[in-house]
Backbone as JSON Lines, residues from 0, in Angstrom:
{"i":0,"aa":"X","n":[95.88,-124.96,136.72],"ca":[94.72,-124.23,136.27],"c":[93.53,-124.6,137.14]}
{"i":1,"aa":"X","n":[92.93,-123.6,137.72],"ca":[91.73,-123.8,138.54],"c":[90.52,-123.59,137.65]}
{"i":2,"aa":"X","n":[89.66,-124.61,137.49],"ca":[88.5,-124.46,136.61],"c":[87.49,-123.46,137.16]}
{"i":3,"aa":"X","n":[86.83,-122.77,136.24],"ca":[85.82,-121.76,136.58],"c":[84.52,-122.12,135.87]}
{"i":4,"aa":"X","n":[83.48,-122.41,136.62],"ca":[82.18,-122.7,136.02],"c":[81.63,-121.43,135.39]}
{"i":5,"aa":"X","n":[81.08,-121.52,134.16],"ca":[80.49,-120.33,133.55],"c":[79.15,-119.99,134.17]}
{"i":6,"aa":"X","n":[78.59,-120.91,134.94],"ca":[77.38,-120.66,135.72],"c":[77.54,-121.39,137.05]}
{"i":7,"aa":"X","n":[77.15,-120.76,138.15],"ca":[77.29,-121.42,139.44],"c":[76.26,-122.55,139.65]}
{"i":8,"aa":"X","n":[75.21,-122.58,138.84],"ca":[74.14,-123.55,138.98],"c":[74.58,-124.9,138.41]}
{"i":9,"aa":"X","n":[74.85,-125.85,139.28],"ca":[75.34,-127.17,138.86],"c":[74.33,-127.89,137.97]}
{"i":10,"aa":"X","n":[73.05,-127.6,138.11],"ca":[72.04,-128.27,137.28],"c":[72.21,-127.93,135.8]}
{"i":11,"aa":"X","n":[72.85,-126.81,135.48],"ca":[73.1,-126.45,134.08],"c":[74.01,-127.48,133.4]}
{"i":12,"aa":"X","n":[74.83,-128.16,134.2],"ca":[75.76,-129.16,133.68],"c":[75.13,-130.55,133.59]}
{"i":13,"aa":"X","n":[73.82,-130.59,133.81],"ca":[73.04,-131.82,133.64],"c":[71.96,-131.64,132.57]}
{"i":14,"aa":"X","n":[71.82,-130.43,132.06],"ca":[70.72,-130.09,131.16],"c":[70.89,-130.7,129.77]}
{"i":15,"aa":"X","n":[69.75,-130.98,129.15],"ca":[69.71,-131.36,127.73],"c":[69.41,-130.1,126.93]}
{"i":16,"aa":"X","n":[69.96,-130.04,125.72],"ca":[69.68,-128.92,124.83],"c":[69.79,-129.43,123.39]}
{"i":17,"aa":"X","n":[69.82,-128.53,122.44],"ca":[69.87,-128.89,121.03],"c":[71.12,-129.71,120.69]}
{"i":18,"aa":"X","n":[72.22,-129.45,121.37],"ca":[73.5,-130.1,121.08],"c":[73.7,-131.33,121.96]}
{"i":19,"aa":"X","n":[73.58,-131.16,123.24],"ca":[73.76,-132.26,124.19],"c":[72.36,-132.82,124.47]}
{"i":20,"aa":"X","n":[71.86,-133.53,123.49],"ca":[70.47,-133.99,123.5],"c":[70.35,-135.36,124.16]}
{"i":21,"aa":"X","n":[70.65,-135.4,125.45],"ca":[70.63,-136.69,126.16],"c":[69.23,-137.23,126.38]}
{"i":22,"aa":"X","n":[68.22,-136.48,125.96],"ca":[66.85,-136.98,126.0],"c":[66.48,-137.71,124.71]}
{"i":23,"aa":"X","n":[67.38,-137.76,123.73],"ca":[67.15,-138.44,122.46],"c":[67.14,-139.96,122.68]}
{"i":24,"aa":"X","n":[66.25,-140.7,122.02],"ca":[66.16,-142.15,122.24],"c":[67.48,-142.91,122.01]}
{"i":25,"aa":"X","n":[68.26,-142.54,121.01],"ca":[69.52,-143.24,120.76],"c":[70.51,-143.01,121.9]}
{"i":26,"aa":"X","n":[70.59,-141.78,122.38],"ca":[71.48,-141.48,123.51],"c":[71.04,-142.3,124.72]}
{"i":27,"aa":"X","n":[69.74,-142.32,124.99],"ca":[69.2,-143.07,126.12],"c":[69.48,-144.57,125.99]}
{"i":28,"aa":"X","n":[69.34,-145.09,124.77],"ca":[69.59,-146.52,124.53],"c":[71.05,-146.88,124.8]}
{"i":29,"aa":"X","n":[71.96,-146.09,124.28],"ca":[73.39,-146.37,124.49],"c":[73.73,-146.21,125.97]}
{"i":30,"aa":"X","n":[73.21,-145.16,126.59],"ca":[73.48,-144.93,128.02],"c":[72.97,-146.1,128.86]}
{"i":31,"aa":"X","n":[71.78,-146.58,128.55],"ca":[71.21,-147.7,129.31],"c":[72.06,-148.96,129.15]}
{"i":32,"aa":"X","n":[72.54,-149.21,127.95],"ca":[73.41,-150.37,127.72],"c":[74.71,-150.28,128.5]}
{"i":33,"aa":"X","n":[75.3,-149.1,128.52],"ca":[76.53,-148.91,129.28],"c":[76.26,-149.02,130.78]}
{"i":34,"aa":"X","n":[75.14,-148.47,131.22],"ca":[74.79,-148.49,132.65],"c":[74.57,-149.92,133.15]}
{"i":35,"aa":"X","n":[73.99,-150.78,132.31],"ca":[73.76,-152.18,132.71],"c":[75.08,-152.9,133.01]}
{"i":36,"aa":"X","n":[76.14,-152.51,132.35],"ca":[77.44,-153.15,132.53],"c":[78.24,-152.55,133.68]}
{"i":37,"aa":"X","n":[77.87,-151.35,134.11],"ca":[78.68,-150.61,135.07],"c":[78.39,-151.0,136.52]}
{"i":38,"aa":"X","n":[79.43,-150.99,137.32],"ca":[79.31,-151.29,138.75],"c":[78.82,-150.09,139.55]}
{"i":39,"aa":"X","n":[79.2,-148.89,139.12],"ca":[78.83,-147.66,139.82],"c":[78.98,-146.49,138.86]}
{"i":40,"aa":"X","n":[78.76,-145.27,139.34],"ca":[78.79,-144.11,138.45],"c":[80.19,-143.85,137.9]}
{"i":41,"aa":"X","n":[81.22,-144.1,138.69],"ca":[82.59,-143.94,138.19],"c":[82.84,-144.93,137.05]}
{"i":42,"aa":"X","n":[82.45,-146.19,137.24],"ca":[82.64,-147.2,136.21],"c":[81.84,-146.84,134.97]}
{"i":43,"aa":"X","n":[80.62,-146.33,135.16],"ca":[79.81,-145.89,134.02],"c":[80.54,-144.79,133.26]}
{"i":44,"aa":"X","n":[81.04,-143.78,133.97],"ca":[81.72,-142.66,133.32],"c":[82.93,-143.15,132.53]}
{"i":45,"aa":"X","n":[83.69,-144.07,133.08],"ca":[84.85,-144.62,132.37],"c":[84.39,-145.37,131.13]}
{"i":46,"aa":"X","n":[83.35,-146.16,131.25],"ca":[82.83,-146.92,130.1],"c":[82.31,-145.98,129.0]}
{"i":47,"aa":"X","n":[81.6,-144.93,129.4],"ca":[81.09,-143.96,128.42],"c":[82.26,-143.27,127.71]}
{"i":48,"aa":"X","n":[83.27,-142.88,128.48],"ca":[84.46,-142.26,127.9],"c":[85.11,-143.19,126.88]}
{"i":49,"aa":"X","n":[85.35,-144.43,127.27],"ca":[86.01,-145.39,126.37],"c":[85.13,-145.7,125.15]}
{"i":50,"aa":"X","n":[83.82,-145.72,125.34],"ca":[82.92,-145.94,124.21],"c":[83.1,-144.84,123.16]}
{"i":51,"aa":"X","n":[83.06,-143.59,123.61],"ca":[83.2,-142.47,122.67],"c":[84.61,-142.42,122.1]}
{"i":52,"aa":"X","n":[85.6,-142.57,122.95],"ca":[86.99,-142.51,122.48],"c":[87.28,-143.6,121.45]}
{"i":53,"aa":"X","n":[86.8,-144.83,121.71],"ca":[87.23,-145.99,120.93],"c":[86.29,-146.42,119.81]}
{"i":54,"aa":"X","n":[85.0,-146.07,119.87],"ca":[84.07,-146.56,118.85],"c":[83.6,-145.47,117.89]}
{"i":55,"aa":"X","n":[83.95,-144.23,118.17],"ca":[83.6,-143.13,117.28],"c":[84.92,-142.52,116.78]}
{"i":56,"aa":"X","n":[85.34,-142.89,115.59],"ca":[86.61,-142.36,115.09],"c":[86.59,-140.84,114.94]}
{"i":57,"aa":"X","n":[87.71,-140.23,115.25],"ca":[87.88,-138.8,114.97],"c":[87.87,-138.66,113.45]}
{"i":58,"aa":"X","n":[87.0,-137.82,112.93],"ca":[86.8,-137.76,111.48],"c":[88.06,-137.38,110.71]}
{"i":59,"aa":"X","n":[88.94,-136.59,111.29],"ca":[90.2,-136.26,110.62],"c":[91.07,-137.51,110.51]}
{"i":60,"aa":"X","n":[91.18,-138.27,111.59],"ca":[92.0,-139.49,111.57],"c":[91.44,-140.5,110.57]}
{"i":61,"aa":"X","n":[90.11,-140.59,110.49],"ca":[89.45,-141.59,109.64],"c":[89.28,-141.12,108.2]}
{"i":62,"aa":"X","n":[89.55,-139.84,107.94],"ca":[89.34,-139.31,106.6],"c":[87.87,-139.18,106.25]}
{"i":63,"aa":"X","n":[87.01,-139.06,107.26],"ca":[85.57,-138.96,107.05],"c":[85.21,-137.48,106.83]}
{"i":64,"aa":"X","n":[84.59,-137.15,105.7],"ca":[84.28,-135.74,105.41],"c":[83.04,-135.21,106.13]}
{"i":65,"aa":"X","n":[82.27,-136.08,106.79],"ca":[81.02,-135.63,107.4],"c":[81.29,-134.8,108.65]}
{"i":66,"aa":"X","n":[80.45,-133.79,108.85],"ca":[80.52,-132.93,110.03],"c":[79.31,-133.24,110.91]}
{"i":67,"aa":"X","n":[79.57,-133.59,112.15],"ca":[78.51,-133.8,113.13],"c":[78.71,-132.82,114.28]}
{"i":68,"aa":"X","n":[77.63,-132.47,114.93],"ca":[77.75,-131.58,116.09],"c":[76.75,-131.93,117.19]}
{"i":69,"aa":"X","n":[75.61,-132.47,116.84],"ca":[74.6,-132.87,117.84],"c":[75.0,-134.25,118.38]}
{"i":70,"aa":"X","n":[74.94,-134.44,119.68],"ca":[75.37,-135.69,120.31],"c":[74.73,-136.91,119.66]}
{"i":71,"aa":"X","n":[73.43,-136.88,119.46],"ca":[72.74,-138.05,118.88],"c":[73.24,-138.34,117.47]}
{"i":72,"aa":"X","n":[73.57,-137.31,116.7],"ca":[74.1,-137.51,115.35],"c":[75.51,-138.11,115.39]}
{"i":73,"aa":"X","n":[76.31,-137.67,116.33],"ca":[77.66,-138.23,116.49],"c":[77.55,-139.72,116.8]}
{"i":74,"aa":"X","n":[76.64,-140.07,117.7],"ca":[76.47,-141.47,118.08],"c":[75.87,-142.3,116.95]}
{"i":75,"aa":"X","n":[74.97,-141.72,116.18],"ca":[74.35,-142.46,115.07],"c":[75.32,-142.64,113.91]}
{"i":76,"aa":"X","n":[76.02,-141.58,113.54],"ca":[76.9,-141.63,112.37],"c":[78.29,-142.16,112.68]}
{"i":77,"aa":"X","n":[78.62,-142.22,113.97],"ca":[79.92,-142.73,114.43],"c":[81.09,-141.98,113.82]}
{"i":78,"aa":"X","n":[80.99,-140.64,113.87],"ca":[82.09,-139.81,113.41],"c":[81.98,-138.44,114.06]}
{"i":79,"aa":"X","n":[83.1,-137.77,114.18],"ca":[83.11,-136.4,114.7],"c":[84.52,-135.95,115.04]}
{"i":80,"aa":"X","n":[84.7,-134.63,115.03],"ca":[85.98,-134.09,115.5],"c":[85.89,-133.95,117.02]}
{"i":81,"aa":"X","n":[86.91,-133.39,117.61],"ca":[86.99,-133.33,119.08],"c":[85.76,-132.72,119.72]}
{"i":82,"aa":"X","n":[85.25,-131.61,119.15],"ca":[84.07,-130.96,119.74],"c":[82.88,-131.9,119.74]}
{"i":83,"aa":"X","n":[82.65,-132.53,118.6],"ca":[81.49,-133.42,118.45],"c":[81.59,-134.61,119.39]}
{"i":84,"aa":"X","n":[82.79,-135.17,119.51],"ca":[82.97,-136.3,120.42],"c":[82.75,-135.86,121.87]}
{"i":85,"aa":"X","n":[83.17,-134.64,122.21],"ca":[82.92,-134.11,123.55],"c":[81.42,-133.95,123.79]}
{"i":86,"aa":"X","n":[80.68,-133.5,122.77],"ca":[79.23,-133.37,122.91],"c":[78.58,-134.73,123.16]}
{"i":87,"aa":"X","n":[79.03,-135.75,122.43],"ca":[78.48,-137.1,122.62],"c":[78.77,-137.63,124.02]}
{"i":88,"aa":"X","n":[80.01,-137.44,124.48],"ca":[80.35,-137.92,125.83],"c":[79.55,-137.15,126.88]}
{"i":89,"aa":"X","n":[79.43,-135.85,126.72],"ca":[78.65,-135.06,127.68],"c":[77.21,-135.57,127.75]}
{"i":90,"aa":"X","n":[76.63,-135.89,126.6],"ca":[75.24,-136.39,126.59],"c":[75.13,-137.72,127.31]}
{"i":91,"aa":"X","n":[76.06,-138.63,127.05],"ca":[76.02,-139.94,127.71],"c":[76.19,-139.8,129.22]}
{"i":92,"aa":"X","n":[77.06,-138.91,129.65],"ca":[77.29,-138.72,131.09],"c":[76.09,-138.03,131.74]}
{"i":93,"aa":"X","n":[75.58,-137.0,131.11],"ca":[74.42,-136.3,131.66],"c":[73.19,-137.2,131.7]}
{"i":94,"aa":"X","n":[73.09,-138.13,130.76],"ca":[71.96,-139.07,130.74],"c":[71.91,-139.9,132.02]}
{"i":95,"aa":"X","n":[73.05,-140.06,132.67],"ca":[73.12,-140.8,133.94],"c":[73.39,-139.88,135.13]}
{"i":96,"aa":"X","n":[73.01,-138.61,134.97],"ca":[73.09,-137.61,136.06],"c":[74.5,-137.36,136.56]}
{"i":97,"aa":"X","n":[75.46,-137.38,135.67],"ca":[76.84,-137.02,136.02],"c":[77.09,-135.63,135.45]}
{"i":98,"aa":"X","n":[77.28,-134.62,136.31],"ca":[77.52,-133.26,135.81],"c":[78.73,-133.25,134.87]}
{"i":99,"aa":"X","n":[78.52,-132.66,133.69],"ca":[79.57,-132.64,132.68],"c":[79.63,-131.27,132.03]}
{"i":100,"aa":"X","n":[80.83,-130.74,131.93],"ca":[81.07,-129.44,131.3],"c":[81.87,-129.62,130.02]}
{"i":101,"aa":"X","n":[81.76,-128.65,129.15],"ca":[82.6,-128.6,127.96],"c":[83.73,-127.63,128.26]}
{"i":102,"aa":"X","n":[84.93,-128.0,127.86],"ca":[86.07,-127.12,128.08],"c":[86.99,-127.18,126.87]}
{"i":103,"aa":"X","n":[87.95,-126.28,126.85],"ca":[88.74,-126.1,125.64],"c":[90.21,-125.83,125.95]}
{"i":104,"aa":"X","n":[91.03,-126.17,124.97],"ca":[92.46,-125.87,125.01],"c":[92.79,-125.04,123.78]}
{"i":105,"aa":"X","n":[93.83,-124.23,123.9],"ca":[94.27,-123.36,122.8],"c":[95.57,-123.88,122.22]}
{"i":106,"aa":"X","n":[95.51,-124.33,120.96],"ca":[96.71,-124.68,120.2],"c":[96.69,-123.78,118.97]}
{"i":107,"aa":"X","n":[97.06,-124.26,117.79],"ca":[96.87,-123.45,116.58],"c":[95.39,-123.17,116.38]}
{"i":108,"aa":"X","n":[94.56,-124.13,116.77],"ca":[93.11,-123.98,116.79],"c":[92.63,-124.4,118.18]}
{"i":109,"aa":"X","n":[91.38,-124.13,118.46],"ca":[90.79,-124.5,119.74],"c":[90.45,-125.99,119.72]}
{"i":110,"aa":"X","n":[90.83,-126.69,120.78],"ca":[90.56,-128.13,120.93],"c":[89.51,-128.31,122.02]}
{"i":111,"aa":"X","n":[88.56,-129.23,121.81],"ca":[87.47,-129.43,122.76],"c":[87.58,-130.73,123.53]}
{"i":112,"aa":"X","n":[87.2,-130.67,124.8],"ca":[87.17,-131.83,125.67],"c":[86.08,-131.62,126.72]}
{"i":113,"aa":"X","n":[85.98,-132.46,127.72],"ca":[84.96,-132.33,128.75],"c":[85.61,-132.34,130.13]}
{"i":114,"aa":"X","n":[84.8,-131.95,131.11],"ca":[85.18,-132.11,132.51],"c":[83.98,-132.76,133.21]}
{"i":115,"aa":"X","n":[84.26,-133.75,134.05],"ca":[83.21,-134.42,134.82],"c":[83.38,-134.06,136.28]}
{"i":116,"aa":"X","n":[82.27,-134.04,136.98],"ca":[82.31,-133.68,138.41],"c":[82.1,-134.94,139.24]}
{"i":117,"aa":"X","n":[83.14,-135.27,140.0],"ca":[83.1,-136.37,140.96],"c":[83.71,-135.91,142.26]}
{"i":118,"aa":"X","n":[83.12,-136.32,143.37],"ca":[83.66,-136.03,144.7],"c":[83.93,-134.54,144.9]}
{"i":119,"aa":"X","n":[83.03,-133.7,144.39],"ca":[83.12,-132.27,144.61],"c":[84.16,-131.55,143.78]}
{"i":120,"aa":"X","n":[84.75,-132.2,142.78],"ca":[85.78,-131.56,141.96],"c":[85.57,-131.89,140.48]}
{"i":121,"aa":"X","n":[86.07,-131.03,139.63],"ca":[86.01,-131.24,138.19],"c":[87.28,-131.94,137.72]}
{"i":122,"aa":"X","n":[87.09,-132.87,136.79],"ca":[88.21,-133.65,136.24],"c":[88.08,-133.65,134.72]}
{"i":123,"aa":"X","n":[89.06,-133.1,134.03],"ca":[89.0,-133.04,132.56],"c":[89.31,-134.4,131.93]}
{"i":124,"aa":"X","n":[88.58,-134.69,130.85],"ca":[88.73,-135.95,130.11],"c":[88.7,-135.6,128.62]}
{"i":125,"aa":"X","n":[89.51,-136.29,127.83],"ca":[89.58,-135.99,126.4],"c":[89.24,-137.23,125.58]}
{"i":126,"aa":"X","n":[88.0,-137.3,125.05],"ca":[87.58,-138.48,124.28],"c":[87.96,-138.41,122.8]}
{"i":127,"aa":"X","n":[88.9,-137.56,122.43],"ca":[89.28,-137.32,121.05],"c":[89.52,-138.58,120.25]}
{"i":128,"aa":"X","n":[90.16,-139.55,120.87],"ca":[90.52,-140.78,120.17],"c":[92.03,-140.91,120.11]}
{"i":129,"aa":"X","n":[92.52,-142.07,120.45],"ca":[93.96,-142.28,120.48],"c":[94.48,-142.61,119.09]}
{"i":130,"aa":"X","n":[95.75,-142.32,118.9],"ca":[96.48,-142.62,117.67],"c":[97.95,-142.56,118.07]}
{"i":131,"aa":"X","n":[98.87,-142.88,117.19],"ca":[100.28,-142.78,117.58],"c":[100.6,-141.39,118.14]}
{"i":132,"aa":"X","n":[101.16,-141.38,119.33],"ca":[101.49,-140.13,120.0],"c":[100.37,-139.55,120.86]}
{"i":133,"aa":"X","n":[99.2,-140.16,120.84],"ca":[98.07,-139.69,121.65],"c":[97.56,-140.88,122.46]}
{"i":134,"aa":"X","n":[97.58,-140.73,123.8],"ca":[97.16,-141.8,124.68],"c":[96.3,-141.22,125.81]}
{"i":135,"aa":"X","n":[95.09,-140.77,125.46],"ca":[94.18,-140.2,126.45],"c":[93.46,-141.33,127.19]}
{"i":136,"aa":"X","n":[93.31,-141.15,128.5],"ca":[92.64,-142.15,129.33],"c":[91.74,-141.47,130.34]}
{"i":137,"aa":"X","n":[90.71,-142.19,130.77],"ca":[89.82,-141.67,131.8],"c":[90.54,-141.74,133.13]}
{"i":138,"aa":"X","n":[90.56,-140.63,133.85],"ca":[91.25,-140.62,135.13],"c":[90.69,-139.53,136.03]}
{"i":139,"aa":"X","n":[90.52,-139.88,137.29],"ca":[90.21,-138.89,138.32],"c":[91.45,-138.61,139.16]}
{"i":140,"aa":"X","n":[92.53,-139.31,138.89],"ca":[93.79,-139.18,139.63],"c":[94.87,-138.62,138.7]}
{"i":141,"aa":"X","n":[94.74,-137.36,138.33],"ca":[95.7,-136.74,137.42],"c":[95.21,-136.88,135.99]}
{"i":142,"aa":"X","n":[95.4,-135.84,135.22],"ca":[94.88,-135.82,133.86],"c":[95.69,-136.7,132.92]}
{"i":143,"aa":"X","n":[94.98,-137.37,132.03],"ca":[95.58,-138.17,130.95],"c":[94.96,-137.71,129.64]}
{"i":144,"aa":"X","n":[95.23,-136.46,129.27],"ca":[94.62,-135.84,128.11],"c":[95.38,-136.18,126.83]}
{"i":145,"aa":"X","n":[94.73,-135.93,125.7],"ca":[95.35,-136.18,124.4],"c":[96.53,-135.25,124.17]}
{"i":146,"aa":"X","n":[96.4,-134.0,124.6],"ca":[97.43,-132.99,124.34],"c":[97.69,-132.16,125.6]}
{"i":147,"aa":"X","n":[98.93,-131.77,125.77],"ca":[99.32,-130.88,126.87],"c":[99.84,-129.59,126.26]}
{"i":148,"aa":"X","n":[99.21,-128.46,126.56],"ca":[99.65,-127.2,125.98],"c":[101.07,-126.82,126.4]}
{"i":149,"aa":"X","n":[101.79,-126.25,125.45],"ca":[103.12,-125.7,125.7],"c":[102.95,-124.2,125.91]}
{"i":150,"aa":"X","n":[102.92,-123.78,127.16],"ca":[102.62,-122.39,127.47],"c":[103.67,-121.43,126.92]}
{"i":151,"aa":"X","n":[104.91,-121.88,126.8],"ca":[105.96,-121.02,126.26],"c":[105.7,-120.65,124.8]}
{"i":152,"aa":"X","n":[104.97,-121.5,124.08],"ca":[104.68,-121.18,122.68],"c":[103.27,-120.6,122.5]}
{"i":153,"aa":"X","n":[102.64,-120.21,123.61],"ca":[101.34,-119.56,123.54],"c":[100.15,-120.49,123.64]}
{"i":154,"aa":"X","n":[100.38,-121.79,123.8],"ca":[99.27,-122.72,123.97],"c":[98.78,-122.65,125.41]}
{"i":155,"aa":"X","n":[97.49,-122.94,125.62],"ca":[96.98,-122.85,126.98],"c":[95.73,-123.67,127.18]}
{"i":156,"aa":"X","n":[95.4,-123.87,128.45],"ca":[94.15,-124.48,128.87],"c":[93.21,-123.34,129.23]}
{"i":157,"aa":"X","n":[92.03,-123.29,128.59],"ca":[91.04,-122.31,128.99],"c":[90.42,-122.79,130.3]}
{"i":158,"aa":"X","n":[90.35,-121.94,131.33],"ca":[89.86,-122.4,132.63],"c":[88.34,-122.51,132.73]}
{"i":159,"aa":"X","n":[87.61,-121.94,131.78],"ca":[86.15,-121.88,131.89],"c":[85.53,-123.22,131.53]}
{"i":160,"aa":"X","n":[84.61,-123.65,132.38],"ca":[83.81,-124.86,132.15],"c":[82.43,-124.43,131.69]}
{"i":161,"aa":"X","n":[82.11,-124.76,130.46],"ca":[80.86,-124.31,129.85],"c":[79.76,-125.36,130.0]}
{"i":162,"aa":"X","n":[78.55,-124.9,130.28],"ca":[77.41,-125.8,130.35],"c":[76.9,-126.14,128.95]}
{"i":163,"aa":"X","n":[77.16,-125.27,127.99],"ca":[76.77,-125.47,126.59],"c":[77.99,-125.18,125.73]}
{"i":164,"aa":"X","n":[78.0,-125.67,124.49],"ca":[79.16,-125.41,123.63],"c":[79.42,-123.91,123.46]}
{"i":165,"aa":"X","n":[80.68,-123.55,123.34],"ca":[81.02,-122.15,123.09],"c":[80.41,-121.74,121.76]}
{"i":166,"aa":"X","n":[79.83,-120.54,121.67],"ca":[79.19,-120.11,120.42],"c":[80.11,-120.16,119.19]}
{"i":167,"aa":"X","n":[81.39,-119.86,119.35],"ca":[82.31,-119.9,118.2],"c":[82.48,-121.33,117.68]}
{"i":168,"aa":"X","n":[82.53,-122.28,118.6],"ca":[82.66,-123.69,118.23],"c":[81.4,-124.16,117.5]}
{"i":169,"aa":"X","n":[80.26,-123.87,118.08],"ca":[78.99,-124.33,117.5],"c":[78.75,-123.68,116.14]}
{"i":170,"aa":"X","n":[79.07,-122.41,116.01],"ca":[78.89,-121.72,114.72],"c":[79.74,-122.36,113.63]}
{"i":171,"aa":"X","n":[80.98,-122.69,113.95],"ca":[81.87,-123.31,112.96],"c":[81.33,-124.68,112.54]}
{"i":172,"aa":"X","n":[80.89,-125.48,113.51],"ca":[80.36,-126.8,113.2],"c":[79.1,-126.71,112.34]}
{"i":173,"aa":"X","n":[78.19,-125.83,112.7],"ca":[76.92,-125.74,111.98],"c":[77.09,-125.19,110.57]}
{"i":174,"aa":"X","n":[78.07,-124.33,110.36],"ca":[78.25,-123.68,109.05],"c":[79.01,-124.53,108.05]}
{"i":175,"aa":"X","n":[79.75,-125.52,108.5],"ca":[80.64,-126.28,107.61],"c":[79.88,-127.35,106.84]}
{"i":176,"aa":"X","n":[79.95,-127.34,105.51],"ca":[79.3,-128.39,104.73],"c":[80.06,-129.71,104.75]}
{"i":177,"aa":"X","n":[81.35,-129.65,105.07],"ca":[82.17,-130.86,105.14],"c":[83.39,-130.58,106.01]}
{"i":178,"aa":"X","n":[84.07,-131.66,106.41],"ca":[85.21,-131.51,107.32],"c":[86.36,-130.7,106.71]}
{"i":179,"aa":"X","n":[86.72,-130.89,105.42],"ca":[87.81,-130.06,104.89],"c":[87.53,-128.56,105.02]}
{"i":180,"aa":"X","n":[86.28,-128.15,104.78],"ca":[85.97,-126.72,104.93],"c":[85.86,-126.33,106.4]}
{"i":181,"aa":"X","n":[85.44,-127.28,107.23],"ca":[85.43,-127.01,108.67],"c":[86.85,-126.74,109.16]}
{"i":182,"aa":"X","n":[87.8,-127.51,108.64],"ca":[89.2,-127.36,109.07],"c":[89.69,-125.94,108.82]}
{"i":183,"aa":"X","n":[89.2,-125.32,107.73],"ca":[89.61,-123.95,107.41],"c":[88.89,-122.92,108.28]}
{"i":184,"aa":"X","n":[87.83,-123.33,108.96],"ca":[87.01,-122.39,109.73],"c":[87.05,-122.64,111.24]}
{"i":185,"aa":"X","n":[87.9,-123.57,111.69],"ca":[87.97,-123.84,113.13],"c":[88.35,-122.58,113.89]}
{"i":186,"aa":"X","n":[87.73,-122.36,115.04],"ca":[88.11,-121.17,115.82],"c":[89.56,-121.26,116.29]}
{"i":187,"aa":"X","n":[90.23,-120.14,116.23],"ca":[91.62,-120.08,116.7],"c":[91.71,-119.47,118.09]}
{"i":188,"aa":"X","n":[90.61,-118.86,118.54],"ca":[90.53,-118.29,119.9],"c":[89.08,-118.32,120.34]}
{"i":189,"aa":"X","n":[88.89,-118.28,121.66],"ca":[87.52,-118.17,122.2],"c":[87.26,-116.76,122.63]}
């Protein structure tokens, strides 16, 4: 799959907005702490990925009914589904000037992850959170995603790299009063 930027302007993948609010003080504080430990931008990106993957439980796995969608809220409340965790990781990466896109996979429902730009290429990363059967890792040398689509059964990787969350994803997150009802409203297609 060859990724397709939804906008040719690379600066769009560094922008702050209502969702990827990397200008928020909490996002800046966490980013600064991770940056102090990092040797370089690659090490920072790996640390940010592992921070989101390992310290923010996927709300379905944790049985947490709260719905988060804004990056700063995900980081403050320490919970979120795949989309929310992708928003948090995108904010942490963009806070350190690493171009980051949101991207999606198609299973029974749409799954969210990110792509980071290093050395002139996009590399997808999935901060969903590991559990038995899921072993996602940060990698620029071949993908180590949480899930691999089975194209024969209609699953797929969407090639578009979005600078902002897909409207269907954001609408579902904003409308859900809790995770059980969000689960019933997750987008099944983009």
